[in-house]
Structure formats: structure tokens, C-alpha cells
Coordinates of C-alpha atoms in Angstrom, one line a residue:
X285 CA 47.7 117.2 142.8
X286 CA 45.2 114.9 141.5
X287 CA 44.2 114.8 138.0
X288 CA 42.6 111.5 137.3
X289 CA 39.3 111.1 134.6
X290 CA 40.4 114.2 132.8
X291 CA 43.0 115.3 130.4
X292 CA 45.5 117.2 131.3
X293 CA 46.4 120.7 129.7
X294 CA 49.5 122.7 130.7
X295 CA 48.7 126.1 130.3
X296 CA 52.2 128.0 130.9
X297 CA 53.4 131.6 132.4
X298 CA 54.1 132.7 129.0
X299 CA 50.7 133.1 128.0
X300 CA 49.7 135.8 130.9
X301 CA 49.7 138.4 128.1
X302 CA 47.2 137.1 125.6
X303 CA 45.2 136.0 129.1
X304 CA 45.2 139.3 130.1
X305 CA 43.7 140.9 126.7
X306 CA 40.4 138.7 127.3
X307 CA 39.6 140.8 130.1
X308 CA 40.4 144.6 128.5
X309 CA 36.0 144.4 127.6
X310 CA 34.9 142.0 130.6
X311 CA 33.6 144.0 133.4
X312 CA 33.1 141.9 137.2
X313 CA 28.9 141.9 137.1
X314 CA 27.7 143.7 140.2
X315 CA 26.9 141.7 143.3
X316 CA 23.6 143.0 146.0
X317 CA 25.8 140.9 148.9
X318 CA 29.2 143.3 149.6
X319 CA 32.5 141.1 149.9
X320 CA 32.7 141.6 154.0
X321 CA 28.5 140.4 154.6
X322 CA 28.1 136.8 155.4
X323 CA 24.3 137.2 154.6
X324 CA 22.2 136.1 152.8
X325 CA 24.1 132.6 153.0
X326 CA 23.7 131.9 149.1
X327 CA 22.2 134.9 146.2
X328 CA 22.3 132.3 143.7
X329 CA 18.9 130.9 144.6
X330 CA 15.8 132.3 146.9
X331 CA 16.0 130.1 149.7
X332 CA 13.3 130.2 152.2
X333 CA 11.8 128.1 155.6
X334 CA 15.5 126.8 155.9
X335 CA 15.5 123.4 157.7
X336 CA 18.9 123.0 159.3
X337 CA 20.7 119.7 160.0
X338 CA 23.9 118.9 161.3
X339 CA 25.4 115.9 160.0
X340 CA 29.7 114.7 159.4
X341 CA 31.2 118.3 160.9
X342 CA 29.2 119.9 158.2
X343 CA 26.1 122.1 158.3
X344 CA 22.9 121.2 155.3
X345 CA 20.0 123.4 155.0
X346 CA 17.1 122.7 153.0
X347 CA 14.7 125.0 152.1
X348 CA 11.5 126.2 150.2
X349 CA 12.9 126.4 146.5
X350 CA 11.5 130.2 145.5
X351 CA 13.6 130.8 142.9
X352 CA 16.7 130.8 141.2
X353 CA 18.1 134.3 140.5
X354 CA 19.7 134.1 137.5
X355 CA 17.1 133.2 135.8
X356 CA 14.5 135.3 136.9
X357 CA 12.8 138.5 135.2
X358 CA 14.5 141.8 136.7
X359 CA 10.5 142.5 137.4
X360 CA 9.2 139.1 138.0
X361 CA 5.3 138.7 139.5
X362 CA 5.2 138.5 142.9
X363 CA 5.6 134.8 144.4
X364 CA 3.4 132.4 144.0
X365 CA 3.6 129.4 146.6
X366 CA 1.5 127.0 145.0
X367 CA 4.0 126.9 142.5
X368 CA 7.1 125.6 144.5
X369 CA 7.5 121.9 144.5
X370 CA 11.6 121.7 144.9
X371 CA 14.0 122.2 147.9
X372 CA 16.9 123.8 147.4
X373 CA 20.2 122.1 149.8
X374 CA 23.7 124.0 150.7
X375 CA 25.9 122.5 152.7
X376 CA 28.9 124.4 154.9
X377 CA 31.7 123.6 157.1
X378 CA 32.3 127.3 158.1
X379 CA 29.2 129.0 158.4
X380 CA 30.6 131.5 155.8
X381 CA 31.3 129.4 152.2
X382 CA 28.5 127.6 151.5
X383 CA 28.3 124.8 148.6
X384 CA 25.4 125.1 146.4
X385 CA 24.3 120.9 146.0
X386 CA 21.4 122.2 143.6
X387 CA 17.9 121.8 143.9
X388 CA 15.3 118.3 144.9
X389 CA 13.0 117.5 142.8
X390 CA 10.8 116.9 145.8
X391 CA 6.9 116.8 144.7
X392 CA 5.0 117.5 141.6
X393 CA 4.8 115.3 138.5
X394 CA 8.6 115.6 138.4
X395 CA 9.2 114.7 141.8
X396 CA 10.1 112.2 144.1
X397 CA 6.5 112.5 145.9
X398 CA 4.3 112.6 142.8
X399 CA 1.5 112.4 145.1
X400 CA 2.1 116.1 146.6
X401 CA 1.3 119.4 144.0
X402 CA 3.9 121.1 147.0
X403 CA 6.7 120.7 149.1
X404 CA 7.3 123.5 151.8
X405 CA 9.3 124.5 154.6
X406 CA 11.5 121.3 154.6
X407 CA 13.4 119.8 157.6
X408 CA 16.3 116.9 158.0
X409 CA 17.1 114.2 160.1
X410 CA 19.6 111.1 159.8
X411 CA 20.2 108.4 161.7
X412 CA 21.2 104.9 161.5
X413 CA 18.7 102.1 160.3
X414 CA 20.1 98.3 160.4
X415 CA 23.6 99.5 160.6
X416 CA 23.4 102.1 157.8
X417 CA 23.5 105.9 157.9
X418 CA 20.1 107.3 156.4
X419 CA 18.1 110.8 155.6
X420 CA 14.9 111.7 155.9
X421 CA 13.6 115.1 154.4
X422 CA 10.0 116.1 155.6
X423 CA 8.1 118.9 153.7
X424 CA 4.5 120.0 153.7
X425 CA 2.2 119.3 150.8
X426 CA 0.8 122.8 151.0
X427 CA -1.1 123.2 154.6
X428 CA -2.7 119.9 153.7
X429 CA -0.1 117.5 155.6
X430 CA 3.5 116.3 155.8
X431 CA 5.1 113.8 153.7
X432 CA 8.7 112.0 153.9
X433 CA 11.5 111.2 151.5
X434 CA 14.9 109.4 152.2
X435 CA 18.1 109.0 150.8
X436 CA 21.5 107.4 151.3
X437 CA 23.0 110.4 150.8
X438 CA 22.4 114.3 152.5
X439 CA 21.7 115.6 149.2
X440 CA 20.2 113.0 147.4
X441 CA 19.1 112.0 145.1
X442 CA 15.9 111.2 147.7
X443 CA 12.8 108.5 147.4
X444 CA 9.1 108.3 148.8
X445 CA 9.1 105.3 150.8
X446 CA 5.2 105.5 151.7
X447 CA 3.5 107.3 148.3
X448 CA 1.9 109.4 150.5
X449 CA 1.0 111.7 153.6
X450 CA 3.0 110.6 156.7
X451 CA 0.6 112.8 159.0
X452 CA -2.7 114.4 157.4
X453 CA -6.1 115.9 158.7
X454 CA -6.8 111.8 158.7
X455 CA -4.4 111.0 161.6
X456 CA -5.8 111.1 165.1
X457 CA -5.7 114.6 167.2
X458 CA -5.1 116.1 163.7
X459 CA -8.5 116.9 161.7
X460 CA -8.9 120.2 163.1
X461 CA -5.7 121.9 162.9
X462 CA -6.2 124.6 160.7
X463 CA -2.6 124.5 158.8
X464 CA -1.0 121.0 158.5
X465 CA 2.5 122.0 157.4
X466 CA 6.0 123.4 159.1
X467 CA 7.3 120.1 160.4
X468 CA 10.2 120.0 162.7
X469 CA 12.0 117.2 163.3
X470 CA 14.6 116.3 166.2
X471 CA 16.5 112.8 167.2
X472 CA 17.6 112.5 170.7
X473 CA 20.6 111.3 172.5
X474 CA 18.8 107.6 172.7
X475 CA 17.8 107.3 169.2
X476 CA 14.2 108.3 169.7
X477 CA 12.8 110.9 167.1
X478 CA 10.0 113.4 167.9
X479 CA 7.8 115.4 164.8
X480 CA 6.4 118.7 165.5
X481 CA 4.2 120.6 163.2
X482 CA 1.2 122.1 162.5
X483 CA -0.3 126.1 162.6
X484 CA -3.1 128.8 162.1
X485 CA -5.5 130.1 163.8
X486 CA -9.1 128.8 163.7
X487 CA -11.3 131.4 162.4
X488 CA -9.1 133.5 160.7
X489 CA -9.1 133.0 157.3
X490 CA -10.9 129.3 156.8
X491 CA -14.3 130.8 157.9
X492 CA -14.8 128.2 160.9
X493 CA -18.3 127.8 161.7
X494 CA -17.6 128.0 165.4
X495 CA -14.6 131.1 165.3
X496 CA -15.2 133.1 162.2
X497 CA -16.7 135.9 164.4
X498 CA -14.1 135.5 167.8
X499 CA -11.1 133.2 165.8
X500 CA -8.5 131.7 168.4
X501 CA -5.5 133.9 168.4
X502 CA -4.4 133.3 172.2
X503 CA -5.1 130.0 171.9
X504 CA -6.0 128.0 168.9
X505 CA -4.5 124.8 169.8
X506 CA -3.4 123.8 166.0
X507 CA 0.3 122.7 166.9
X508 CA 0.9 119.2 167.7
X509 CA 4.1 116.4 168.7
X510 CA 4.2 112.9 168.0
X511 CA 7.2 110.1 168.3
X512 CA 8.1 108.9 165.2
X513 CA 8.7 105.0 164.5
X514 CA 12.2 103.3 164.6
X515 CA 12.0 103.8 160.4
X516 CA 11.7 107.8 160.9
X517 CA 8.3 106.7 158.4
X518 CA 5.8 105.8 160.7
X519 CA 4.2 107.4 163.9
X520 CA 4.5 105.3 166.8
X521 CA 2.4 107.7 168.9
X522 CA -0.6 109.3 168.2
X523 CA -0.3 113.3 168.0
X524 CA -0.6 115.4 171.3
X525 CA -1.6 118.9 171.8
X526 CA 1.5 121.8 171.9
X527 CA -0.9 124.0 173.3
X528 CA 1.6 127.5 172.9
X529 CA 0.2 130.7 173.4
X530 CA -0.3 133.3 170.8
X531 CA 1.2 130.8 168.0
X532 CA 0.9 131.4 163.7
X533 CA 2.9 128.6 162.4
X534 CA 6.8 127.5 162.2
X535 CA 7.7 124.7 164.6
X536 CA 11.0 124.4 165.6
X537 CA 13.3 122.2 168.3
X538 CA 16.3 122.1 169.9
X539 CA 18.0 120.2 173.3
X540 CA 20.3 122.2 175.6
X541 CA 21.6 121.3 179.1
X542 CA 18.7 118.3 179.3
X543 CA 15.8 120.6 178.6
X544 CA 14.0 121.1 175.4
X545 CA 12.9 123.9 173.7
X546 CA 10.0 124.3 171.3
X547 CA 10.5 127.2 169.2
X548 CA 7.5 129.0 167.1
X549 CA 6.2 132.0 165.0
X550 CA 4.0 134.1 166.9
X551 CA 0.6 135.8 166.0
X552 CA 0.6 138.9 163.9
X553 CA -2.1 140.0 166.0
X554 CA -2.1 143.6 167.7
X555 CA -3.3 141.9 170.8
X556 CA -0.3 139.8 171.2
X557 CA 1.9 140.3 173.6
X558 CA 5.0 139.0 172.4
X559 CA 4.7 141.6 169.0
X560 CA 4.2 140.3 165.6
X561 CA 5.3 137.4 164.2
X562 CA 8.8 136.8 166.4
X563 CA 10.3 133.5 167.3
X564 CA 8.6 132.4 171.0
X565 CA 10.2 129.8 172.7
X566 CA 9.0 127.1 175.0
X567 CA 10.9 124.5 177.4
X568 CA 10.1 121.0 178.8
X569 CA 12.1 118.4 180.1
X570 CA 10.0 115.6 177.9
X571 CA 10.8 115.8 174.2
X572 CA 6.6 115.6 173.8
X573 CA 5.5 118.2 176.9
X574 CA 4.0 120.3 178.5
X575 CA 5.9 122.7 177.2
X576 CA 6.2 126.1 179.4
X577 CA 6.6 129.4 177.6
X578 CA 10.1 130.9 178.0
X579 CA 10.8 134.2 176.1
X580 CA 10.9 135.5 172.6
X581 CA 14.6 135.0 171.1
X582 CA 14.0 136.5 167.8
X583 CA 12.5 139.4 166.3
X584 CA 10.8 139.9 163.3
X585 CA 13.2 140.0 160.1
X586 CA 11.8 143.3 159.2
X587 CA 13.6 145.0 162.5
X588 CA 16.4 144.2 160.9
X589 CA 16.4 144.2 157.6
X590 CA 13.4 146.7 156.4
X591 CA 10.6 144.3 154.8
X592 CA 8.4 142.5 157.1
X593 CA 7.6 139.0 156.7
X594 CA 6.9 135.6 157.5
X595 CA 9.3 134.6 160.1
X596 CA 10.8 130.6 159.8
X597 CA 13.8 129.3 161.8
X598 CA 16.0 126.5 162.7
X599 CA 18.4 126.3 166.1
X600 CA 21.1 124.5 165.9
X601 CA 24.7 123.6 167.9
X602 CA 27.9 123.8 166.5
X603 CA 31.5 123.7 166.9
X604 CA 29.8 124.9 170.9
X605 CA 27.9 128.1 170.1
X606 CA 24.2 128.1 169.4
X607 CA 22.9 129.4 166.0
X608 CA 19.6 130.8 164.3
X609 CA 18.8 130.2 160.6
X610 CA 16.0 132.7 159.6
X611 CA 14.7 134.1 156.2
X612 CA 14.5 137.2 154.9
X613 CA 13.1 139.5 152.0
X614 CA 16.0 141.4 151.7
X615 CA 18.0 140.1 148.7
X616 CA 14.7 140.8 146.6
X617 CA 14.2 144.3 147.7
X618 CA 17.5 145.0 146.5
X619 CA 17.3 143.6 143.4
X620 CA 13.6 144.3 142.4
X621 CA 13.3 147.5 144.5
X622 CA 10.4 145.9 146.2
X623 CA 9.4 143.0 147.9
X624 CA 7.7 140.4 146.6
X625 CA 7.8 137.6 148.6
X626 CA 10.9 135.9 147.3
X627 CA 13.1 134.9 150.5
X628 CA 16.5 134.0 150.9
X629 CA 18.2 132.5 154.1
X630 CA 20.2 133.9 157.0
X631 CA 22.3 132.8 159.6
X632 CA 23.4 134.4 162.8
X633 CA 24.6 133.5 166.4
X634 CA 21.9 133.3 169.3
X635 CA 23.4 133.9 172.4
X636 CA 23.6 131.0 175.5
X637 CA 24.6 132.2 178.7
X638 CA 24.1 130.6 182.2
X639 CA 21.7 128.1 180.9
X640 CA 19.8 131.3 178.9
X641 CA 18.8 131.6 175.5
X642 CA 19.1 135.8 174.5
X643 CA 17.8 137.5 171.9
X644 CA 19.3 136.9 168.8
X645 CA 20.3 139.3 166.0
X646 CA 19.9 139.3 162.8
X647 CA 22.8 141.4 160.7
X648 CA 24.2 141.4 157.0
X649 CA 27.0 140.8 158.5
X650 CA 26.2 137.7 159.8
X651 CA 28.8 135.1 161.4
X652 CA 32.2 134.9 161.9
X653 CA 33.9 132.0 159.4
X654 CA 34.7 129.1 161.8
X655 CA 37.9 127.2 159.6
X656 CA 39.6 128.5 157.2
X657 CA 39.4 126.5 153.6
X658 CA 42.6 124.7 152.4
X659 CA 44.0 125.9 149.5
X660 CA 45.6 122.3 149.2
X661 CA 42.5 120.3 148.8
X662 CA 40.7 119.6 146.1
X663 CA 37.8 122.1 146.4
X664 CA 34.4 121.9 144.5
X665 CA 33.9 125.3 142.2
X666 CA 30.4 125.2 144.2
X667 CA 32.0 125.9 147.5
X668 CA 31.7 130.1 147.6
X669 CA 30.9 133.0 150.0
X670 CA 30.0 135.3 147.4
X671 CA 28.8 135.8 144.0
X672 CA 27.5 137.7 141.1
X673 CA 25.6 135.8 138.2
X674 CA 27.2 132.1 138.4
X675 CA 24.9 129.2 138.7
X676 CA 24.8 125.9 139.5
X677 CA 24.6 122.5 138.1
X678 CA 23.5 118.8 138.9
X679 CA 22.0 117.5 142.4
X680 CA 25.0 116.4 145.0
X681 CA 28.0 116.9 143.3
X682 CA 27.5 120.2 141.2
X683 CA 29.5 122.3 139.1
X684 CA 29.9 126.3 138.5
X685 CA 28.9 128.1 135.1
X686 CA 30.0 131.5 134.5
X687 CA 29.1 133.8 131.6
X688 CA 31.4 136.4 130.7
X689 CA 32.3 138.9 133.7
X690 CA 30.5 136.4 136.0
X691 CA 32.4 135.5 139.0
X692 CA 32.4 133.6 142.1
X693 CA 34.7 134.4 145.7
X694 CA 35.8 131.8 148.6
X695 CA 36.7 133.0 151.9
X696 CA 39.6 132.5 153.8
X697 CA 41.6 130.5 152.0
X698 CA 44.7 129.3 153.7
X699 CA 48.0 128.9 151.9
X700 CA 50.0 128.8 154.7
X701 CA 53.8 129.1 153.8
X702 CA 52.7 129.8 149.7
X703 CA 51.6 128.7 146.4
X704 CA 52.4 129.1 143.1
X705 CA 50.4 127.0 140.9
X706 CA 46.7 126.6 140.5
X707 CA 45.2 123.6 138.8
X708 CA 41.3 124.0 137.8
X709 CA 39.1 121.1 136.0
X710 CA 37.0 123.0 133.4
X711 CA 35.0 123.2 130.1
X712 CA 34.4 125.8 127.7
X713 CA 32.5 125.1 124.5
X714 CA 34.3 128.0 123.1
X715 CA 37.7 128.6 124.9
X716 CA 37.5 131.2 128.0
X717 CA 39.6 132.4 130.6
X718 CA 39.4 132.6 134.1
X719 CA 41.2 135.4 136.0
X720 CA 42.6 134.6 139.7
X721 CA 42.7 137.5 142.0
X722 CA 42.7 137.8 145.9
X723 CA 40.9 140.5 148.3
X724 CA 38.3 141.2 145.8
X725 CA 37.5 140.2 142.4
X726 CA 39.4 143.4 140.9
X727 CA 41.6 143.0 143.6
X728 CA 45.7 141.8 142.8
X729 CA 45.5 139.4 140.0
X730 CA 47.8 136.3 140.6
X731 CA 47.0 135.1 137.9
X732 CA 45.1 133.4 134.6
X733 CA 43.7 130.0 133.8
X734 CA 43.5 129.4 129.6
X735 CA 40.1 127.0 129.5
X736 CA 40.8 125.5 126.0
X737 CA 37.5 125.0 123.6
X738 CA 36.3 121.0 124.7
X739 CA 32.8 119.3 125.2
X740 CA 34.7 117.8 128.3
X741 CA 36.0 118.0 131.2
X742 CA 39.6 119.5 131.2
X743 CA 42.6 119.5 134.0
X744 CA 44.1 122.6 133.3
X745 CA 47.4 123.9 135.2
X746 CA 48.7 127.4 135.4
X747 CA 51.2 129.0 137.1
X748 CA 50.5 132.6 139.3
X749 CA 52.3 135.5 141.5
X750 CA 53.0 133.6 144.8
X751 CA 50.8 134.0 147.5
X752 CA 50.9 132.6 151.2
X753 CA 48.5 133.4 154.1
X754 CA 45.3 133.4 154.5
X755 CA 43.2 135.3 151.9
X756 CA 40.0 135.7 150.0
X757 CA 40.1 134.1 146.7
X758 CA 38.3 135.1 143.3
X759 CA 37.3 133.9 140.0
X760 CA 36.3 135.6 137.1
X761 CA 35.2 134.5 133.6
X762 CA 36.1 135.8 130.3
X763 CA 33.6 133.7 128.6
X764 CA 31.4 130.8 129.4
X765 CA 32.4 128.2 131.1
X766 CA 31.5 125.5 133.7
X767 CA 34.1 124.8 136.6
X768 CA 34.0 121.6 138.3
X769 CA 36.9 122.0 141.3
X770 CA 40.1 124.0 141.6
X771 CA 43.4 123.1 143.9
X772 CA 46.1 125.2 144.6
X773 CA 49.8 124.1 144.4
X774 CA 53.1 124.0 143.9
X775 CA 55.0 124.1 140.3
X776 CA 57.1 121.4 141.2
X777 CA 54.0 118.9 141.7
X778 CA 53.7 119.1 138.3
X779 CA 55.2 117.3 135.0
X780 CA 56.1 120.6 132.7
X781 CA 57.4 118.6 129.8

């Protein structure tokens, strides 16, 4: 067990009493997301337009920062986009526990891109520049153009390398697209990377001079593709025409079996034929066209989860199944009892068979957890499927604060032949304690962690009940305090003296 750059507290069996009388007033806060749903990913923050990339065996989505819950009004106004200017980033090895990495400061004064008032619908990419792994995050400056940050890291923190718009209404092909937003961003086998974006229909709201009587719904030719440079910061192509039929906005791209598939949110017009606002797909076998229509593969989020809305996705492959990321209103209809535009993200499996993307499904449920989490490794406290008023801190590496009868729960955490010990690295201005329990946060207690009062970072051991198996493991908080990782273990790895 490792406990370097922190002191070291022994906190001892013989204290399970007085542990126990800090929770006789401390009732678990109620969560909207049941213990056996897998959806929304993460309720500490609204998440929307996730941007999905794979990257190390691990899973990153980035996404339109609308909010963070806990500190929200419980009858806040109704969203406001021109406000958002931050990207939210989670990261997963499962599909089920997700760790919260905190929030970019991506445009805005404040922001890496102080040239942007917005950043929107975000997307990902890495690859390897002179020898050295790199990330790019794209995001839309409002529907005015898309800009570029980078990193040496997946969650930052990131830079703007150019101070301003990769692609705007001034780059060839692109003055008349009505929306200049939504990019999508994929890097094939070769090394090559393509950029797909764009949206809206001419006529329809921006009072065209030609269309504001007949606007372009069937065909308004506003989506484009372009090969990016070797620096992922550059366009070494000018932008072509995606001509798609019936499209709104939300590009999307994926490779399966040599052929590519352009993925996009339909019209909400009655005339279309593909109903409002799904996910249509398109396939080519050249990463820049012409693309054929295919099928639809996803239906609106309000068939499945009552409030109709916007409809932004990312495919991805992993671990040999195909997924869909997607956004939803319904986290914010349960907590404000109506929606209001504040969106949190999804993920479910969309079926492949015989060379065939199905329709997919969107479910609370969601996905089945792909690995289970050792209970032997060092885990970060921001790692969690579930949880009911905890938030996050820092960019990268963060850490957990609780408030009293806050809690946070990890799925499936394997402890193979058994554990007894726990050791958790902690501070609590004030003292607190944190209860251990397994199945559900008043499920059996194994046991108590005593979080002495510091302004630092404690390692704090405890013993508990043993427990072996594979089970789903909770926190709970007597009083503040702000976890940094926890690590099962056994009594005899530690010095008791």
C-alpha cells in the first residue's frame, strides 16, 4: 500500500463506536440516477454534445459544459448557450465508472482561446507529432467557426496554438454555410486526419435573401469535409461539400470493415422522411466522399426518455462492440420537473451485425460494465458510477468533496479472495467520517474511516468486516471533506505500532 507525500494516521477497530454515532443524524442525500442505471454517465455536471475519443484502453468524452449540479438553483432559468465557454472531460475504462477530470477552461476571457466568447460541442483526437503523443480538442465558437487547442495530456491543461479560428465563414467553400459549428474529427489507419462540420438550413431562421420564403430543408448543402495538416492545426485541403439529405447539424464519423460512415442530425421538419431530428447515417469508401445515405441508427432521445431535444452523438469501437454517446434532458426533468435545456450524456451499445449498423437504443440502463475495478489499486475518489451531491475538484487529477450525508458509489469492485483494511488519503478542516458499505449506500457497513481535522492531505488506515468478491462499493460522509484516492487491503500491509 502506498502512502508516500502524506502522513500517515492509524485509525484503529476500536473506534467503530464513536464512528458510528456520527452517522445517528446523517441521512444518504437522495440521488435522480437509481444504483442499477448506468445513465446518465456522470449527474455531477450537465454534460452535453459529448465528443468521444479513445485513447490508452480508456474512453474520454468532452462535452458542452451546461452546468454543474450542485451548485445550481433547484429552479434555475432556463439554459442559456451563449453563456457556456468550458468543456467538461470524464474519462472510463468500463463504460460504467466514470472519473470526473473537471472542467477546461476552453474560451472566454478565462480561457485558453480568449479569442472565442464560446466553446460548443467539442471533439478529440491524438496522435503522434515528431515522436510525441499529442491532443487536439476542437470546439465551435458559437455557429461562427471552429477553433483548436492542444495539450500533452488528455485532460489538459490545453493551449491555442493559432489565436484563432481554424476554419471560419473566411475559409474557401465555407462563407455560406449557415451554422459553422459541430466539428467532428477522425484519424485514420495511415495517420491522415479528416474534419467534418458545419449545419442549418438556409432560410430558416437567418432570413436568407434567396430562401427565407422556400429555405433548403432537403438539401441545404451547409455540411462540409476537409483533410487536416500533418499538425492536426492547419487544413491541407480546401473544404468539400457533404451534400446529406434532410441534415440540421451534428457531424459525426466512424470507420468499420474499410468503409466510412458520416453520421448526422436530421431536419426537424414534418416533411422529412427520416422523422425529426434522429441520427442519419452515410457511407463511402473515401474518408472525404461522396457519401451515400444508409439508414437512420438513432432515434430521437425523446422516444426514449420523454423530453425532446437536440440530438448530438459520437460512435465509437471498443473492447469489439460498437457504441453511441448521445445527450439527453432527462436528468433535468427529474430534478427541476421540467426541461430546460440542461443536458447530460448517455451511452449505449449500437448494434453491428453482418457488416450492418441497427438501430440503437437508448435506456437508463445503459451498458453492461466491461472490467471490473481492483480493489488493490490505488483508485482516484473521482472514479464513481453513482452519486448524490459530491463534487469535483482541479483539472486532470481531481479530488472528491462531500458535505455531510453526501456520498459517492463505484461499481464492481473486485476483491477477489478478501480484504480487510481500507486506506483513504483525505482532509477534513473539521474532522469527519466516512462510512464504508457495499450493495448500496445504506447497504452492510464494513466499516468507518476517522478523517482527523488537517489543512492537508492525510493517509488514513482503518480496519473493516471482511469482504471478498466482487461488489459495489460506497462512501458516505459525516461531515465535509475532500477525498483524494482510496485502496483496499490487507491488515498485515500495514505497520500497527
Amino acid at each position: 500500500m502506498k502512502s508516500v507525500f502524506f502522513s500517515t494516521i492509524l485509525a484503529i477497530a476500536g473506534a467503530l463506536v464513536s464512528a458510528n454515532d456520527a452517522f445517528k443524524n446523517v441521512v444518504p442525500k437522495e440521488t435522480k440516477k437509481p444504483i442499477p442505471d448506468h445513465n446518465p454517465i456522470n449527474v455531477i455536471k450537465y454534460t452535453a454534445d459529448p465528443g468521444v475519443m479513445v485513447y490508452d484502453d480508456t474512453v474520454y468524452v468532452y462535452g458542452t459544459n451546461d452546468g454543474i449540479t450542485e451548485i445550481m438553483d433547484e429552479n434555475p432559468e432556463s439554459n442559456d448557450y451563449a453563456l457556456i465557454h468550458t468543456i467538461n472531460v470524464m474519462s472510463s475504462k468500463d463504460l460504467v465508472n466514470w472519473v470526473d477530470h473537471g472542467t477546461i477552461p476552453s474560451a472566454g476571457k478565462d480561457g485558453a482561446a480568449k479569442w472565442a466568447q464560446n466553446s460548443w460541442a467539442p471533439t478529440a483526437a491524438h496522435k503522434k507529432i515528431n515522436g510525441k503523443e499529442k491532443f487536439f480538442l476542437y470546439f465551435a465558437n458559437s455557429g461562427n467557426g471552429i477553433g483548436v487547442l492542444t495539450s500533452d495530456s488528455p485532460t489538459g491543461p490545453f493551449e491555442d496554438p493559432i489565436g484563432d479560428y481554424l476554419i471560419s465563414h473566411d475559409t474557401p467553400n465555407c462563407a455560406d454555410i449557415t451554422w459553422l459549428f459541430d466539428p467532428a474529427v477522425f484519424v485514420d489507419d495511415d495517420g491522415s486526419a479528416y474534419i467534418y462540420f458545419g449545419g442549418g438550413v438556409p432560410g430558416e431562421y437567418d432570413n436568407h435573401p434567396l430562401y427565407k420564403d422556400a429555405p433548403l430543408f432537403e438539401r441545404p448543402r451547409t455540411l462540409r469535409v476537409a483533410k487536416l495538416g500533418d499538425d492536426m492545426i492547419s487544413l491541407a485541403t480546401e473544404p468539400v461539400l457533404l451534400d446529406a439529405p434532410w441534415p440540421y447539424e451534428d457531424s459525426g464519423i466512424h470507420k468499420a470493415d474499410g468503409i466510412y460512415y458520416y453520421t448526422y442530425c436530421t431536419s426537424w421538419n414534418a416533411k422529412s422522411p427520416f422523422g425529426a431530428a434522429r441520427i442519419g447515417m452515410m457511407a463511402s469508401k473515401n474518408p472525404l466522399g461522396p457519401f451515400e445515405f444508409v439508414d437512420t441508427i438513432f432515434n430521437n432521445p425523446g422516444d426514449f426518455f420523454v423530453v425532446t431535444g437536440n440530438n448530438h452523438h459520437t460512435v465509437i469501437p471498443f473492447h469489439d462492440k460498437w457504441y453511441i454517446f448521445y445527450h439527453s434532458e432527462w436528468l433535468n426533468l427529474q430534478n427541476f420537473g421540467e426541461a430546460k435545456g440542461y443536458r447530460t450524456t448517455h451511452v449505449n451499445e449500437l448494434p453491428y451485425v453482418d457488416g450492418k449498423f441497427l438501430n440503437a437504443t437508448g435506456t437508463l440502463e445503459g451498458v453492461p460494465q466491461l472490467f471490473n475495478v481492483d480493489a488493490f489499486e490505488t483508485q482516484t475518489a473521482a472514479l464513481m458510477a453513482w452519486e448524490a451531491g459530491c463534487s469535483t475538484n482541479g483539472l486532470g487529477h481531481t479530488t472528491v468533496t462531500y458535505q455531510k450525508g453526501e456520498w459517492s458509489g463505484v461499481s464492481g469492485v473486485d476483491f477477489a479472495e478478501g480484504a480487510d483494511a481500507i486506506e483513504i488519503v483525505a482532509q477534513s478542516k473539521n474532522g469527519a467520517v466516512i462510512q464504508v458499505s457495499i450493495d448500496s449506500v445504506e447497504g452492510e457497513v464494513l466499516g468507518y474511516v476517522e478523517i482527523p481535522a488537517s489543512d492537508k492531505m492525510e493517509t488514513v488506515f482503518a480496519e473493516i468486516a471482511p469482504v471478498k468478491g466482487v461488489k459495489n462499493v460506497f462512501f458516505l460522509a459525516s461531515d465535509e471533506v475532500t477525498v483524494d484516492t482510496w485502496e483496499f487491503g490487507h491488515t498485515d500491509d500495514y505497520y500497527l505500532g
